[in-house]
Amino acid sequence: MDPRLDNVRAYAVRLESIGCGRSAEVSSCAPAYFAAEPEGGFGGGVFGVRRPLRFMTYKLGLNESQVTELARILDELKTERAQAAVDDRRTLTAFADAVSGDAFDEARAAEGADLRRKGSSGLSDAVVKALGRIHKLLSPEQRERLAYLIRTGTLAF
């Protein structure tokens, strides 16, 4: 069976699920398909693709030892991103608490802003550390391919 046919069927089912029927004849339906995508777009997650390890293994031509180490690096980065998401929710809670009372609670708002700053800084540090570890792991040719994927926005860090 042709894999492109599966993609067409999946697209038709998606269009039908958002109320567009089985074709994108209505001009507003096709953009709705893409607008409803999760964070990262086009089925991607936080790295811009759904399965970053598999994607990078294929695109960069990684060997077994590289795949093992890259899995470890991406797992640590994923954990750090999850912690940043928790911090972001705590920040929003602090901001909401600051404005919910009769008087504005400046201390609570400052606490939320500080939490946001620390979370962002921690995630940035983790990304830099992960990129450094990935750089050591790759050959010069693989580094060039990775740089291309990052530059074009195919892979997001």
mmCIF file of C-alpha atoms in Angstrom:
data_model
loop_
_atom_site.group_PDB
_atom_site.id
_atom_site.type_symbol
_atom_site.label_atom_id
_atom_site.label_comp_id
_atom_site.label_asym_id
_atom_site.label_seq_id
_atom_site.Cartn_x
_atom_site.Cartn_y
_atom_site.Cartn_z
ATOM 1 C CA MET A 1 0.000 0.000 0.000
ATOM 2 C CA ASP A 2 1.190 3.493 -0.824
ATOM 3 C CA PRO A 3 2.025 5.466 2.380
ATOM 4 C CA ARG A 4 0.885 8.672 0.686
ATOM 5 C CA LEU A 5 -2.622 7.222 0.550
ATOM 6 C CA ASP A 6 -2.587 6.857 4.352
ATOM 7 C CA ASN A 7 -1.618 10.530 4.658
ATOM 8 C CA VAL A 8 -4.498 11.556 2.401
ATOM 9 C CA ARG A 9 -6.923 9.464 4.444
ATOM 10 C CA ALA A 10 -5.637 10.931 7.708
ATOM 11 C CA TYR A 11 -6.021 14.443 6.278
ATOM 12 C CA ALA A 12 -9.600 13.682 5.195
ATOM 13 C CA VAL A 13 -10.483 12.295 8.622
ATOM 14 C CA ARG A 14 -8.955 15.376 10.271
ATOM 15 C CA LEU A 15 -10.952 17.715 8.012
ATOM 16 C CA GLU A 16 -14.140 15.830 8.796
ATOM 17 C CA SER A 17 -13.445 15.976 12.538
ATOM 18 C CA ILE A 18 -13.263 19.785 12.474
ATOM 19 C CA GLY A 19 -16.470 20.083 10.462
ATOM 20 C CA CYS A 20 -15.095 20.623 6.969
ATOM 21 C CA GLY A 21 -16.446 17.491 5.319
ATOM 22 C CA ARG A 22 -13.991 15.327 3.413
ATOM 23 C CA SER A 23 -12.397 18.062 1.329
ATOM 24 C CA ALA A 24 -10.886 21.459 1.959
ATOM 25 C CA GLU A 25 -13.100 23.212 -0.589
ATOM 26 C CA VAL A 26 -14.100 25.835 1.949
ATOM 27 C CA SER A 27 -11.153 28.221 2.150
ATOM 28 C CA SER A 28 -11.374 28.525 5.920
ATOM 29 C CA CYS A 29 -11.141 24.769 6.504
ATOM 30 C CA ALA A 30 -7.599 24.096 5.303
ATOM 31 C CA PRO A 31 -5.974 26.673 7.614
ATOM 32 C CA ALA A 32 -8.033 25.316 10.526
ATOM 33 C CA TYR A 33 -6.343 21.951 10.071
ATOM 34 C CA PHE A 34 -2.943 23.478 10.713
ATOM 35 C CA ALA A 35 -4.082 25.958 13.364
ATOM 36 C CA ALA A 36 -5.286 23.119 15.568
ATOM 37 C CA GLU A 37 -1.858 21.506 15.737
ATOM 38 C CA PRO A 38 -0.225 21.097 19.146
ATOM 39 C CA GLU A 39 2.785 23.080 20.291
ATOM 40 C CA GLY A 40 5.643 22.656 17.846
ATOM 41 C CA GLY A 41 3.348 22.543 14.795
ATOM 42 C CA PHE A 42 2.880 19.885 12.168
ATOM 43 C CA GLY A 43 2.537 17.079 14.655
ATOM 44 C CA GLY A 44 5.706 18.105 16.433
ATOM 45 C CA GLY A 45 6.419 18.340 20.079
ATOM 46 C CA VAL A 46 8.771 20.638 21.875
ATOM 47 C CA PHE A 47 11.639 19.791 19.517
ATOM 48 C CA GLY A 48 9.627 20.612 16.401
ATOM 49 C CA VAL A 49 9.217 16.970 15.417
ATOM 50 C CA ARG A 50 7.124 14.226 16.987
ATOM 51 C CA ARG A 51 9.962 11.769 17.605
ATOM 52 C CA PRO A 52 13.193 13.762 17.829
ATOM 53 C CA LEU A 53 15.481 10.809 18.569
ATOM 54 C CA ARG A 54 14.238 8.790 15.601
ATOM 55 C CA PHE A 55 14.264 11.881 13.377
ATOM 56 C CA MET A 56 17.808 12.873 14.338
ATOM 57 C CA THR A 57 19.050 9.285 14.034
ATOM 58 C CA TYR A 58 17.750 9.140 10.476
ATOM 59 C CA LYS A 59 18.724 12.647 9.356
ATOM 60 C CA LEU A 60 22.193 12.628 10.916
ATOM 61 C CA GLY A 61 23.034 8.966 10.263
ATOM 62 C CA LEU A 62 23.898 8.186 13.884
ATOM 63 C CA ASN A 63 25.510 4.943 15.036
ATOM 64 C CA GLU A 64 24.386 2.882 18.062
ATOM 65 C CA SER A 65 26.598 4.583 20.647
ATOM 66 C CA GLN A 66 25.588 8.035 19.383
ATOM 67 C CA VAL A 67 21.898 7.098 19.564
ATOM 68 C CA THR A 68 22.286 5.892 23.159
ATOM 69 C CA GLU A 69 23.999 9.087 24.291
ATOM 70 C CA LEU A 70 21.619 11.322 22.327
ATOM 71 C CA ALA A 71 18.667 9.568 23.980
ATOM 72 C CA ARG A 72 20.157 10.397 27.372
ATOM 73 C CA ILE A 73 20.702 14.053 26.396
ATOM 74 C CA LEU A 74 17.204 14.504 24.962
ATOM 75 C CA ASP A 75 15.634 12.842 27.993
ATOM 76 C CA GLU A 76 17.380 15.277 30.340
ATOM 77 C CA LEU A 77 16.332 18.206 28.165
ATOM 78 C CA LYS A 78 12.753 16.951 28.068
ATOM 79 C CA THR A 79 12.729 16.779 31.870
ATOM 80 C CA GLU A 80 14.048 20.339 32.074
ATOM 81 C CA ARG A 81 11.357 21.547 29.659
ATOM 82 C CA ALA A 82 8.678 19.851 31.749
ATOM 83 C CA GLN A 83 10.000 21.596 34.852
ATOM 84 C CA ALA A 84 9.912 24.920 32.987
ATOM 85 C CA ALA A 85 6.264 24.261 32.095
ATOM 86 C CA VAL A 86 5.467 23.647 35.769
ATOM 87 C CA ASP A 87 7.276 26.866 36.694
ATOM 88 C CA ASP A 88 5.280 28.721 34.053
ATOM 89 C CA ARG A 89 2.004 27.491 35.540
ATOM 90 C CA ARG A 90 3.189 28.565 38.998
ATOM 91 C CA THR A 91 4.078 31.974 37.559
ATOM 92 C CA LEU A 92 0.598 32.394 36.129
ATOM 93 C CA THR A 93 -0.915 31.369 39.451
ATOM 94 C CA ALA A 94 1.199 33.957 41.261
ATOM 95 C CA PHE A 95 0.144 36.676 38.806
ATOM 96 C CA ALA A 96 -3.513 35.697 39.159
ATOM 97 C CA ASP A 97 -3.222 35.737 42.952
ATOM 98 C CA ALA A 98 -1.584 39.176 42.809
ATOM 99 C CA VAL A 99 -4.517 40.758 40.976
ATOM 100 C CA SER A 100 -7.382 38.811 42.555
ATOM 101 C CA GLY A 101 -7.548 40.640 45.883
ATOM 102 C CA ASP A 102 -8.985 44.046 46.730
ATOM 103 C CA ALA A 103 -5.476 45.510 46.607
ATOM 104 C CA PHE A 104 -2.720 44.583 44.165
ATOM 105 C CA ASP A 105 -0.207 42.254 45.858
ATOM 106 C CA GLU A 106 3.086 43.523 44.483
ATOM 107 C CA ALA A 107 5.147 41.006 46.452
ATOM 108 C CA ARG A 108 3.209 38.078 44.957
ATOM 109 C CA ALA A 109 3.576 39.529 41.436
ATOM 110 C CA ALA A 110 7.316 40.005 41.986
ATOM 111 C CA GLU A 111 7.530 36.409 43.201
ATOM 112 C CA GLY A 112 5.846 35.261 39.982
ATOM 113 C CA ALA A 113 8.165 37.357 37.827
ATOM 114 C CA ASP A 114 11.199 36.003 39.680
ATOM 115 C CA LEU A 115 9.967 32.443 39.202
ATOM 116 C CA ARG A 116 9.537 33.086 35.471
ATOM 117 C CA ARG A 117 13.048 34.533 35.236
ATOM 118 C CA LYS A 118 14.602 31.561 37.043
ATOM 119 C CA GLY A 119 12.670 29.027 34.960
ATOM 120 C CA SER A 120 13.666 30.672 31.709
ATOM 121 C CA SER A 121 17.287 30.915 32.784
ATOM 122 C CA GLY A 122 17.379 27.270 33.870
ATOM 123 C CA LEU A 123 15.914 26.085 30.580
ATOM 124 C CA SER A 124 18.316 28.238 28.561
ATOM 125 C CA ASP A 125 21.266 26.820 30.498
ATOM 126 C CA ALA A 126 20.010 23.267 29.929
ATOM 127 C CA VAL A 127 19.655 23.865 26.170
ATOM 128 C CA VAL A 128 23.194 25.277 25.920
ATOM 129 C CA LYS A 129 24.568 22.339 27.915
ATOM 130 C CA ALA A 130 22.650 19.836 25.744
ATOM 131 C CA LEU A 131 23.852 21.451 22.514
ATOM 132 C CA GLY A 132 27.437 21.292 23.802
ATOM 133 C CA ARG A 133 27.087 17.596 24.596
ATOM 134 C CA ILE A 134 25.493 16.924 21.201
ATOM 135 C CA HIS A 135 28.322 18.831 19.486
ATOM 136 C CA LYS A 136 30.935 16.582 21.152
ATOM 137 C CA LEU A 137 28.958 13.519 20.129
ATOM 138 C CA LEU A 138 28.733 14.285 16.394
ATOM 139 C CA SER A 139 31.230 14.132 13.545
ATOM 140 C CA PRO A 140 31.898 17.352 11.564
ATOM 141 C CA GLU A 141 29.572 16.218 8.747
ATOM 142 C CA GLN A 142 26.800 15.397 11.220
ATOM 143 C CA ARG A 143 27.267 18.798 12.887
ATOM 144 C CA GLU A 144 26.731 20.487 9.539
ATOM 145 C CA ARG A 145 23.510 18.546 8.997
ATOM 146 C CA LEU A 146 22.310 19.400 12.509
ATOM 147 C CA ALA A 147 23.107 23.080 11.956
ATOM 148 C CA TYR A 148 21.059 22.999 8.757
ATOM 149 C CA LEU A 149 18.082 21.422 10.562
ATOM 150 C CA ILE A 150 18.239 24.071 13.278
ATOM 151 C CA ARG A 151 18.699 26.971 10.813
ATOM 152 C CA THR A 152 15.727 25.933 8.704
ATOM 153 C CA GLY A 153 13.509 25.497 11.749
ATOM 154 C CA THR A 154 13.000 21.795 11.095
ATOM 155 C CA LEU A 155 14.416 20.998 14.526
ATOM 156 C CA ALA A 156 13.796 23.306 17.462
ATOM 157 C CA PHE A 157 15.776 23.601 20.663
#
